[in-house]
mmCIF file of C-alpha atoms and ligand atoms in Angstrom:
data_model
loop_
_atom_site.group_PDB
_atom_site.id
_atom_site.type_symbol
_atom_site.label_atom_id
_atom_site.label_comp_id
_atom_site.label_asym_id
_atom_site.label_seq_id
_atom_site.Cartn_x
_atom_site.Cartn_y
_atom_site.Cartn_z
ATOM 1 C CA UNK A 1 25.367 28.323 -15.736
ATOM 2 C CA UNK A 2 22.613 25.030 -15.557
ATOM 3 C CA UNK A 3 23.142 22.535 -13.236
ATOM 4 C CA UNK A 4 23.150 18.904 -14.101
ATOM 5 C CA UNK A 5 21.615 16.497 -11.965
ATOM 6 C CA UNK A 6 21.576 12.534 -11.829
ATOM 7 C CA UNK A 7 18.231 11.477 -9.749
ATOM 8 C CA UNK A 8 19.154 8.034 -8.653
ATOM 9 C CA UNK A 9 16.539 5.348 -7.513
ATOM 10 C CA UNK A 10 13.658 7.500 -9.177
ATOM 11 C CA UNK A 11 10.599 6.400 -8.943
ATOM 12 C CA UNK A 12 7.527 8.215 -10.708
ATOM 13 C CA UNK A 13 6.466 9.863 -8.354
ATOM 14 C CA UNK A 14 9.442 11.364 -7.616
ATOM 15 C CA UNK A 15 9.788 12.495 -11.252
ATOM 16 C CA UNK A 16 6.300 14.185 -11.378
ATOM 17 C CA UNK A 17 7.080 16.095 -8.084
ATOM 18 C CA UNK A 18 10.836 17.368 -8.563
ATOM 19 C CA UNK A 19 9.901 18.069 -12.233
ATOM 20 C CA UNK A 20 6.525 20.418 -11.239
ATOM 21 C CA UNK A 21 8.745 22.102 -8.829
ATOM 22 C CA UNK A 22 11.693 22.814 -10.992
ATOM 23 C CA UNK A 23 10.185 24.006 -14.159
ATOM 24 C CA UNK A 24 11.510 27.666 -13.784
ATOM 25 C CA UNK A 25 15.137 26.377 -12.448
ATOM 26 C CA UNK A 26 18.605 26.259 -14.215
ATOM 27 C CA UNK A 27 18.487 22.553 -13.130
ATOM 28 C CA UNK A 28 18.568 19.700 -15.253
ATOM 29 C CA UNK A 29 17.240 16.779 -13.832
ATOM 30 C CA UNK A 30 17.740 13.081 -15.084
ATOM 31 C CA UNK A 31 15.671 10.472 -13.544
ATOM 32 C CA UNK A 32 17.415 7.398 -13.283
ATOM 33 C CA UNK A 33 15.813 4.140 -11.694
ATOM 34 C CA UNK A 34 18.884 2.613 -10.866
ATOM 35 C CA UNK A 35 20.268 2.965 -7.261
ATOM 36 C CA UNK A 36 23.758 4.566 -7.143
ATOM 37 C CA UNK A 37 26.611 2.270 -6.503
ATOM 38 C CA UNK A 38 30.157 1.671 -7.223
ATOM 39 C CA UNK A 39 29.271 0.847 -10.776
ATOM 40 C CA UNK A 40 26.477 3.473 -11.805
ATOM 41 C CA UNK A 41 28.856 5.901 -10.044
ATOM 42 C CA UNK A 42 31.370 5.529 -12.926
ATOM 43 C CA UNK A 43 29.292 7.017 -15.180
ATOM 44 C CA UNK A 44 28.696 10.157 -13.721
ATOM 45 C CA UNK A 45 30.863 12.502 -15.521
ATOM 46 C CA UNK A 46 27.580 14.314 -17.344
ATOM 47 C CA UNK A 47 26.641 15.417 -13.810
ATOM 48 C CA UNK A 48 27.628 18.230 -11.392
ATOM 49 C CA UNK A 49 25.819 16.766 -8.683
ATOM 50 C CA UNK A 50 23.532 13.394 -7.501
ATOM 51 C CA UNK A 51 20.667 13.238 -5.785
ATOM 52 C CA UNK A 52 19.907 10.146 -3.636
ATOM 53 C CA UNK A 53 17.672 8.187 -1.622
ATOM 54 C CA UNK A 54 17.669 6.146 1.774
ATOM 55 C CA UNK A 55 18.736 2.498 0.277
ATOM 56 C CA UNK A 56 21.648 4.209 -2.117
ATOM 57 C CA UNK A 57 24.952 2.844 -0.761
ATOM 58 C CA UNK A 58 27.428 5.589 -0.857
ATOM 59 C CA UNK A 59 30.190 3.952 0.726
ATOM 60 C CA UNK A 60 34.195 5.136 -0.222
ATOM 61 C CA UNK A 61 34.718 3.685 -3.310
ATOM 62 C CA UNK A 62 31.342 5.213 -4.716
ATOM 63 C CA UNK A 63 32.743 8.685 -3.599
ATOM 64 C CA UNK A 64 35.795 7.719 -5.362
ATOM 65 C CA UNK A 65 34.102 7.113 -8.462
ATOM 66 C CA UNK A 66 32.248 10.203 -8.008
ATOM 67 C CA UNK A 67 35.354 12.419 -7.514
ATOM 68 C CA UNK A 68 37.027 10.905 -10.414
ATOM 69 C CA UNK A 69 34.016 12.243 -12.378
ATOM 70 C CA UNK A 70 34.116 15.658 -11.241
ATOM 71 C CA UNK A 71 30.696 15.201 -9.028
ATOM 72 C CA UNK A 72 30.753 18.072 -6.207
ATOM 73 C CA UNK A 73 27.539 17.518 -4.420
ATOM 74 C CA UNK A 74 25.361 14.654 -2.973
ATOM 75 C CA UNK A 75 21.893 15.740 -2.306
ATOM 76 C CA UNK A 76 20.226 13.294 -0.237
ATOM 77 C CA UNK A 77 16.589 13.514 -0.403
ATOM 78 C CA UNK A 78 15.682 12.063 3.305
ATOM 79 C CA UNK A 79 16.795 12.759 6.556
ATOM 80 C CA UNK A 80 18.890 10.010 7.642
ATOM 81 C CA UNK A 81 22.453 9.793 6.488
ATOM 82 C CA UNK A 82 23.848 6.328 7.667
ATOM 83 C CA UNK A 83 24.193 5.109 4.101
ATOM 84 C CA UNK A 84 27.214 7.798 3.320
ATOM 85 C CA UNK A 85 30.819 7.388 4.375
ATOM 86 C CA UNK A 86 30.699 11.241 5.482
ATOM 87 C CA UNK A 87 34.752 10.910 6.197
ATOM 88 C CA UNK A 88 35.330 10.043 2.264
ATOM 89 C CA UNK A 89 33.036 12.789 1.172
ATOM 90 C CA UNK A 90 34.782 15.091 3.142
ATOM 91 C CA UNK A 91 37.923 13.987 2.284
ATOM 92 C CA UNK A 92 37.275 14.540 -1.428
ATOM 93 C CA UNK A 93 35.866 18.080 -0.632
ATOM 94 C CA UNK A 94 32.160 16.761 -1.801
ATOM 95 C CA UNK A 95 29.519 18.621 -0.405
ATOM 96 C CA UNK A 96 26.391 16.347 1.405
ATOM 97 C CA UNK A 97 23.046 17.873 1.924
ATOM 98 C CA UNK A 98 19.989 16.290 3.099
ATOM 99 C CA UNK A 99 16.231 16.982 4.068
ATOM 100 C CA UNK A 100 16.578 17.231 7.938
ATOM 101 C CA UNK A 101 12.522 17.859 8.373
ATOM 102 C CA UNK A 102 9.748 17.513 5.936
ATOM 103 C CA UNK A 103 6.612 16.727 8.224
ATOM 104 C CA UNK A 104 7.937 14.834 10.998
ATOM 105 C CA UNK A 105 4.061 14.132 11.488
ATOM 106 C CA UNK A 106 3.646 11.747 8.655
ATOM 107 C CA UNK A 107 6.255 9.018 10.047
ATOM 108 C CA UNK A 108 4.945 9.301 13.292
ATOM 109 C CA UNK A 109 1.316 8.985 12.131
ATOM 110 C CA UNK A 110 2.729 5.668 10.479
ATOM 111 C CA UNK A 111 4.010 4.229 13.764
ATOM 112 C CA UNK A 112 0.664 4.942 15.163
ATOM 113 C CA UNK A 113 -1.381 3.259 12.114
ATOM 114 C CA UNK A 114 1.242 0.304 12.857
ATOM 115 C CA UNK A 115 0.152 0.275 16.494
ATOM 116 C CA UNK A 116 -3.383 0.511 16.010
ATOM 117 C CA UNK A 117 -3.579 -1.867 13.226
ATOM 118 C CA UNK A 118 -1.543 -4.394 15.403
ATOM 119 C CA UNK A 119 -3.536 -3.679 18.557
ATOM 120 C CA UNK A 120 -6.955 -3.908 17.044
ATOM 121 C CA UNK A 121 -5.964 -6.448 14.255
ATOM 122 C CA UNK A 122 -7.501 -4.521 11.424
ATOM 123 C CA UNK A 123 -5.246 -6.676 8.912
ATOM 124 C CA UNK A 124 -7.006 -9.447 10.014
ATOM 125 C CA UNK A 125 -10.703 -8.121 10.364
ATOM 126 C CA UNK A 126 -10.457 -6.635 6.887
ATOM 127 C CA UNK A 127 -9.826 -9.707 5.150
ATOM 128 C CA UNK A 128 -12.494 -11.787 7.155
ATOM 129 C CA UNK A 129 -15.155 -9.297 6.635
ATOM 130 C CA UNK A 130 -14.465 -9.578 3.000
ATOM 131 C CA UNK A 131 -15.337 -13.252 3.038
ATOM 132 C CA UNK A 132 -18.371 -12.850 5.188
ATOM 133 C CA UNK A 133 -16.754 -13.722 8.471
ATOM 134 C CA UNK A 134 -18.279 -11.532 11.087
ATOM 135 C CA UNK A 135 -16.774 -13.683 14.186
ATOM 136 C CA UNK A 136 -14.805 -11.598 16.544
ATOM 137 C CA UNK A 137 -12.787 -14.770 18.193
ATOM 138 C CA UNK A 138 -8.933 -13.834 17.961
ATOM 139 C CA UNK A 139 -9.350 -9.830 17.191
ATOM 140 C CA UNK A 140 -9.367 -8.644 21.044
ATOM 141 C CA UNK A 141 -7.356 -5.558 21.413
ATOM 142 C CA UNK A 142 -6.265 -3.302 24.394
ATOM 143 C CA UNK A 143 -7.270 -0.213 25.533
ATOM 144 C CA UNK A 144 -4.441 2.323 24.421
ATOM 145 C CA UNK A 145 -5.727 4.477 27.193
ATOM 146 C CA UNK A 146 -3.532 4.540 30.450
ATOM 147 C CA UNK A 147 -1.100 2.176 28.852
ATOM 148 C CA UNK A 148 2.644 3.083 29.088
ATOM 149 C CA UNK A 149 4.586 4.183 25.534
ATOM 150 C CA UNK A 150 8.237 4.522 25.328
ATOM 151 C CA UNK A 151 10.099 6.578 22.697
ATOM 152 C CA UNK A 152 13.577 6.400 21.803
ATOM 153 C CA UNK A 153 14.983 9.476 20.392
ATOM 154 C CA UNK A 154 12.741 12.391 20.879
ATOM 155 C CA UNK A 155 13.906 14.432 18.217
ATOM 156 C CA UNK A 156 11.290 15.528 15.476
ATOM 157 C CA UNK A 157 9.579 12.541 14.831
ATOM 158 C CA UNK A 158 9.686 10.723 18.140
ATOM 159 C CA UNK A 159 8.363 14.104 19.662
ATOM 160 C CA UNK A 160 5.462 13.986 17.333
ATOM 161 C CA UNK A 161 4.614 10.279 18.286
ATOM 162 C CA UNK A 162 4.985 11.271 21.940
ATOM 163 C CA UNK A 163 2.363 14.247 21.445
ATOM 164 C CA UNK A 164 0.005 11.726 19.733
ATOM 165 C CA UNK A 165 0.361 9.159 22.011
ATOM 166 C CA UNK A 166 -0.419 11.794 24.884
ATOM 167 C CA UNK A 167 -3.379 12.519 23.317
ATOM 168 C CA UNK A 168 -4.692 8.870 23.528
ATOM 169 C CA UNK A 169 -4.360 9.341 26.891
ATOM 170 C CA UNK A 170 -1.349 7.010 27.637
ATOM 171 C CA UNK A 171 1.370 7.578 29.840
ATOM 172 C CA UNK A 172 4.552 8.372 27.729
ATOM 173 C CA UNK A 173 8.094 7.568 28.995
ATOM 174 C CA UNK A 174 11.094 8.960 26.816
ATOM 175 C CA UNK A 175 14.910 8.268 26.560
ATOM 176 C CA UNK A 176 17.159 10.779 24.454
ATOM 177 C CA UNK A 177 20.451 11.961 25.561
ATOM 178 C CA UNK A 178 19.047 15.065 24.579
ATOM 179 C CA UNK A 179 15.866 15.824 26.470
ATOM 180 C CA UNK A 180 13.352 17.987 24.863
ATOM 181 C CA UNK A 181 12.036 20.957 27.281
ATOM 182 C CA UNK A 182 8.946 21.784 25.416
ATOM 183 C CA UNK A 183 8.115 17.642 25.758
ATOM 184 C CA UNK A 184 8.751 17.493 29.144
ATOM 185 C CA UNK A 185 6.272 21.156 29.882
ATOM 186 C CA UNK A 186 3.558 18.647 27.765
ATOM 187 C CA UNK A 187 3.923 15.734 30.412
ATOM 188 C CA UNK A 188 6.046 13.126 29.309
ATOM 189 C CA UNK A 189 8.956 11.709 31.456
ATOM 190 C CA UNK A 190 12.474 11.448 30.653
ATOM 191 C CA UNK A 191 13.794 7.851 32.102
ATOM 192 C CA UNK A 192 16.647 5.764 31.570
ATOM 193 C CA UNK A 193 16.660 3.173 29.042
ATOM 194 C CA UNK A 194 16.365 0.191 31.046
ATOM 195 C CA UNK A 195 13.194 1.911 33.133
ATOM 196 C CA UNK A 196 11.608 2.538 29.947
ATOM 197 C CA UNK A 197 12.076 -1.116 28.582
ATOM 198 C CA UNK A 198 10.722 -2.285 31.814
ATOM 199 C CA UNK A 199 7.614 -0.198 31.967
ATOM 200 C CA UNK A 200 6.429 0.589 28.606
ATOM 201 C CA UNK A 201 3.438 -1.733 26.970
ATOM 202 C CA UNK A 202 4.614 -0.454 23.359
ATOM 203 C CA UNK A 203 8.364 0.586 22.850
ATOM 204 C CA UNK A 204 8.688 2.838 19.815
ATOM 205 C CA UNK A 205 11.785 3.612 17.874
ATOM 206 C CA UNK A 206 12.861 7.163 16.628
ATOM 207 C CA UNK A 207 16.856 7.597 17.115
ATOM 208 C CA UNK A 208 18.947 7.588 14.221
ATOM 209 C CA UNK A 209 21.062 4.603 13.208
ATOM 210 C CA UNK A 210 24.744 5.249 14.199
ATOM 211 C CA UNK A 211 27.505 3.220 15.613
ATOM 212 C CA UNK A 212 26.251 3.760 18.986
ATOM 213 C CA UNK A 213 22.671 2.626 18.106
ATOM 214 C CA UNK A 214 23.392 -0.362 15.749
ATOM 215 C CA UNK A 215 21.384 -3.518 17.322
ATOM 216 C CA UNK A 216 20.190 -1.075 20.077
ATOM 217 C CA UNK A 217 17.317 -3.646 20.509
ATOM 218 C CA UNK A 218 18.884 -6.945 20.940
ATOM 219 C CA UNK A 219 18.551 -10.169 23.121
ATOM 220 C CA UNK A 220 19.624 -8.296 26.339
ATOM 221 C CA UNK A 221 17.368 -5.267 25.896
ATOM 222 C CA UNK A 222 14.413 -7.438 24.669
ATOM 223 C CA UNK A 223 14.956 -9.468 28.074
ATOM 224 C CA UNK A 224 14.246 -6.236 29.746
ATOM 225 C CA UNK A 225 10.990 -5.398 28.079
ATOM 226 C CA UNK A 226 7.529 -6.350 29.464
ATOM 227 C CA UNK A 227 6.085 -9.988 28.411
ATOM 228 C CA UNK A 228 3.630 -9.450 25.315
ATOM 229 C CA UNK A 229 5.154 -5.708 24.703
ATOM 230 C CA UNK A 230 4.787 -4.062 21.033
ATOM 231 C CA UNK A 231 7.626 -3.032 19.436
ATOM 232 C CA UNK A 232 7.344 -0.729 16.376
ATOM 233 C CA UNK A 233 10.355 0.566 14.418
ATOM 234 C CA UNK A 234 10.033 3.427 11.784
ATOM 235 C CA UNK A 235 13.375 4.750 12.109
ATOM 236 C CA UNK A 236 16.165 2.530 10.381
ATOM 237 C CA UNK A 237 16.483 -1.505 10.407
ATOM 238 C CA UNK A 238 20.015 -1.595 11.800
ATOM 239 C CA UNK A 239 18.575 -0.490 14.896
ATOM 240 C CA UNK A 240 17.086 -3.936 15.743
ATOM 241 C CA UNK A 241 19.033 -7.240 15.550
ATOM 242 C CA UNK A 242 16.196 -9.068 13.526
ATOM 243 C CA UNK A 243 17.139 -12.813 14.814
ATOM 244 C CA UNK A 244 17.086 -11.112 18.197
ATOM 245 C CA UNK A 245 13.215 -10.107 17.559
ATOM 246 C CA UNK A 246 12.629 -13.486 15.667
ATOM 247 C CA UNK A 247 13.804 -15.547 19.286
ATOM 248 C CA UNK A 248 11.630 -12.982 21.161
ATOM 249 C CA UNK A 249 8.386 -13.576 18.905
ATOM 250 C CA UNK A 250 8.887 -17.074 19.238
ATOM 251 C CA UNK A 251 9.224 -17.462 22.949
ATOM 252 C CA UNK A 252 6.208 -14.567 23.217
ATOM 253 C CA UNK A 253 8.273 -11.817 24.887
ATOM 254 C CA UNK A 254 7.223 -9.605 21.899
ATOM 255 C CA UNK A 255 3.443 -10.005 21.565
ATOM 256 C CA UNK A 256 3.632 -7.708 18.474
ATOM 257 C CA UNK A 257 5.847 -6.190 15.757
ATOM 258 C CA UNK A 258 5.548 -3.113 13.561
ATOM 259 C CA UNK A 259 8.325 -2.607 11.149
ATOM 260 C CA UNK A 260 8.111 -0.002 8.674
ATOM 261 C CA UNK A 261 12.314 -0.802 8.061
ATOM 262 C CA UNK A 262 14.392 -3.794 7.706
ATOM 263 C CA UNK A 263 18.130 -4.213 8.220
ATOM 264 C CA UNK A 264 18.397 -6.007 4.785
ATOM 265 C CA UNK A 265 15.794 -3.706 3.437
ATOM 266 C CA UNK A 266 18.156 -2.457 0.268
ATOM 267 C CA UNK A 267 17.762 -6.016 -1.386
ATOM 268 C CA UNK A 268 13.918 -5.742 -0.997
ATOM 269 C CA UNK A 269 12.312 -2.593 -0.667
ATOM 270 C CA UNK A 270 10.764 -0.214 -3.044
ATOM 271 C CA UNK A 271 10.824 -2.813 -5.899
ATOM 272 C CA UNK A 272 8.293 -5.419 -6.853
ATOM 273 C CA UNK A 273 8.902 -8.794 -6.238
ATOM 274 C CA UNK A 274 5.804 -10.467 -6.610
ATOM 275 C CA UNK A 275 6.609 -12.652 -9.270
ATOM 276 C CA UNK A 276 9.951 -13.885 -7.626
ATOM 277 C CA UNK A 277 11.156 -16.051 -5.092
ATOM 278 C CA UNK A 278 12.364 -14.218 -2.189
ATOM 279 C CA UNK A 279 15.570 -15.309 -0.995
ATOM 280 C CA UNK A 280 15.799 -13.556 2.192
ATOM 281 C CA UNK A 281 14.949 -16.167 4.617
ATOM 282 C CA UNK A 282 14.873 -14.276 7.853
ATOM 283 C CA UNK A 283 12.452 -11.528 6.025
ATOM 284 C CA UNK A 284 10.604 -14.448 5.059
ATOM 285 C CA UNK A 285 10.567 -16.192 8.603
ATOM 286 C CA UNK A 286 9.251 -12.406 10.236
ATOM 287 C CA UNK A 287 6.358 -12.046 7.330
ATOM 288 C CA UNK A 288 4.898 -15.807 8.705
ATOM 289 C CA UNK A 289 4.120 -14.525 12.228
ATOM 290 C CA UNK A 290 0.246 -13.405 12.832
ATOM 291 C CA UNK A 291 1.370 -10.672 15.129
ATOM 292 C CA UNK A 292 3.902 -9.013 12.714
ATOM 293 C CA UNK A 293 3.112 -6.238 9.965
ATOM 294 C CA UNK A 294 5.983 -5.080 7.893
ATOM 295 C CA UNK A 295 5.518 -2.110 5.493
ATOM 296 C CA UNK A 296 7.891 -1.171 2.871
ATOM 297 C CA UNK A 297 9.498 1.849 4.242
ATOM 298 C CA UNK A 298 6.525 4.210 3.408
ATOM 299 C CA UNK A 299 6.382 6.323 7.034
ATOM 300 C CA UNK A 300 7.404 9.389 4.740
ATOM 301 C CA UNK A 301 5.314 8.823 1.923
ATOM 302 C CA UNK A 302 2.584 11.211 2.093
ATOM 303 C CA UNK A 303 1.695 14.063 -0.409
ATOM 304 C CA UNK A 304 2.885 16.793 1.809
ATOM 305 C CA UNK A 305 6.257 15.272 2.771
ATOM 306 C CA UNK A 306 6.797 14.300 -0.412
ATOM 307 C CA UNK A 307 6.529 18.085 -1.850
ATOM 308 C CA UNK A 308 8.630 19.252 1.326
ATOM 309 C CA UNK A 309 11.348 16.944 0.200
ATOM 310 C CA UNK A 310 11.484 17.726 -3.118
ATOM 311 C CA UNK A 311 11.240 21.599 -2.549
ATOM 312 C CA UNK A 312 14.106 21.524 -0.062
ATOM 313 C CA UNK A 313 16.493 19.107 -1.955
ATOM 314 C CA UNK A 314 15.949 21.646 -4.859
ATOM 315 C CA UNK A 315 16.771 24.228 -2.434
ATOM 316 C CA UNK A 316 19.897 22.448 -1.310
ATOM 317 C CA UNK A 317 20.847 22.175 -5.311
ATOM 318 C CA UNK A 318 20.239 25.595 -5.764
ATOM 319 C CA UNK A 319 22.091 27.140 -2.823
ATOM 320 C CA UNK A 320 24.946 24.973 -3.644
ATOM 321 C CA UNK A 321 24.956 26.262 -7.074
ATOM 322 C CA UNK A 322 25.140 29.854 -5.891
ATOM 323 C CA UNK A 323 27.842 29.061 -3.295
ATOM 324 C CA UNK A 324 25.599 29.501 -0.356
ATOM 325 C CA UNK A 325 24.999 25.846 1.431
ATOM 326 C CA UNK A 326 23.059 26.472 4.511
ATOM 327 C CA UNK A 327 24.710 24.527 7.323
ATOM 328 C CA UNK A 328 21.471 23.568 8.722
ATOM 329 C CA UNK A 329 20.808 21.329 5.802
ATOM 330 C CA UNK A 330 24.769 20.541 4.500
ATOM 331 C CA UNK A 331 26.600 17.856 6.608
ATOM 332 C CA UNK A 332 29.970 19.255 4.545
ATOM 333 C CA UNK A 333 30.645 21.607 2.108
HETATM 334 P P1 NAD B 401 15.777 13.966 14.740
HETATM 335 O O1 NAD B 401 17.430 14.130 14.719
HETATM 336 O O2 NAD B 401 15.334 15.060 14.854
HETATM 337 O O3 NAD B 401 15.929 12.980 16.385
HETATM 338 C C1 NAD B 401 16.595 12.155 16.510
HETATM 339 C C2 NAD B 401 16.732 12.149 17.827
HETATM 340 O O4 NAD B 401 17.720 10.933 18.108
HETATM 341 C C3 NAD B 401 17.397 13.214 18.660
HETATM 342 O O5 NAD B 401 16.479 13.868 19.663
HETATM 343 C C4 NAD B 401 18.888 12.379 19.220
HETATM 344 O O6 NAD B 401 19.277 13.235 20.353
HETATM 345 C C5 NAD B 401 18.213 11.244 19.501
HETATM 346 N N1 NAD B 401 18.938 10.207 19.721
HETATM 347 C C6 NAD B 401 20.428 10.183 19.192
HETATM 348 N N2 NAD B 401 21.133 8.969 19.490
HETATM 349 C C7 NAD B 401 20.266 8.330 20.609
HETATM 350 C C8 NAD B 401 20.228 7.317 21.619
HETATM 351 N N3 NAD B 401 21.314 6.382 21.515
HETATM 352 N N4 NAD B 401 19.008 6.797 22.313
HETATM 353 C C9 NAD B 401 18.394 7.332 22.073
HETATM 354 N N5 NAD B 401 17.799 8.877 21.250
HETATM 355 C C10 NAD B 401 18.977 9.179 20.838
HETATM 356 O O7 NAD B 401 15.765 13.039 13.640
HETATM 357 P P2 NAD B 401 13.956 12.461 13.289
HETATM 358 O O8 NAD B 401 13.936 13.752 11.719
HETATM 359 O O9 NAD B 401 13.269 12.432 14.215
HETATM 360 O O10 NAD B 401 14.180 11.151 12.364
HETATM 361 C C11 NAD B 401 14.357 10.001 13.259
HETATM 362 C C12 NAD B 401 15.012 9.162 12.393
HETATM 363 O O11 NAD B 401 13.790 8.503 11.713
HETATM 364 C C13 NAD B 401 16.122 9.171 11.433
HETATM 365 O O12 NAD B 401 17.327 9.288 11.707
HETATM 366 C C14 NAD B 401 15.776 8.403 10.209
HETATM 367 O O13 NAD B 401 16.181 7.030 10.368
HETATM 368 C C15 NAD B 401 14.170 8.032 10.403
HETATM 369 N N6 NAD B 401 13.318 8.207 9.395
HETATM 370 C C16 NAD B 401 12.244 7.287 8.986
HETATM 371 C C17 NAD B 401 11.392 7.570 8.188
HETATM 372 C C18 NAD B 401 10.809 6.712 7.249
HETATM 373 O O14 NAD B 401 10.179 6.935 6.128
HETATM 374 N N7 NAD B 401 10.283 5.436 7.926
HETATM 375 C C19 NAD B 401 11.444 9.154 7.094
HETATM 376 C C20 NAD B 401 12.043 9.853 7.993
HETATM 377 C C21 NAD B 401 13.034 9.407 8.977
#
């Protein structure tokens, strides 16, 4: 029996990679540019499953509408699952799958790219040289070697980031309720969150967004950091209280900020707003700082990672169709 799947928030790159990997499958994929929400969920009666991405908001009303339409499976084509009401999905017997790992180095390398760009001011140097300005004033960075880098959350991506930073000769401090023994053996030190915040020149966030970690970076935690700290967030926007961070930038506590994620990103990211007025004043204020770099949730966006995401998502769809959901990739069902 052919499995009919509505692929929401689909981009041309999703379509080409999923299509190339599913040619011989009994899976019929319909690529839809719109997000899955309470309205679009009502139009899902022609699908057995839906496939969604990071900013599709799978709240209880969306799940109720999917249930009404007979949808049996929500396949997340991402690792994080903070955007889904798992209680509602379990209540309505809808299976939820995700892609727990797809090359954590892709995101780790992006975190490092933000660190190096901010530190050595590559964004400014690029523009200067383009305009024939070879002046170095204002471009001075610091040597990473021997600096202290703090990693919050040492799962797959945090561990990959810690390994790269160790290679740079940084002293790596980590905080995670579940320390990674292999990382410890590789020479990183697990410390309390307070010690990490107080000692680190660079703080990089790699824990998931949950009730416990919401606004983990706030006025109090920022106050504990070193003056001029570099803060990097490639995990989820909700980990950071954006107005506290703006205050930290204004009073020079935060010396550098690199973001690949933003609390209110669902209104902005993955779309071209270049000919519109952006209404989000908080985002616009952030973008004015010379020592802030924001990328639009592209940490995952490498050829290798995208292929892995598509391959695992298709495997999840096939496994569910055969009645064999793999517990390591299914959150329910
Ligand atoms: P993971 O599940 O392998 O690791 C998460 C780690 O965080 C675990 O070791 C866990 O113990 C730890 N943790 C949980 N609560 C914590 C807390 N309060 N303080 C410190 N650590 C805590 O996940 P991962 O694959 O490494 O991904 C990490 C996050 O990166 C995801 O949750 C997702 O939000 C984000 N992500 C972003 C992108 C991107 O494109 N920017 C891509 C993939 C994932």
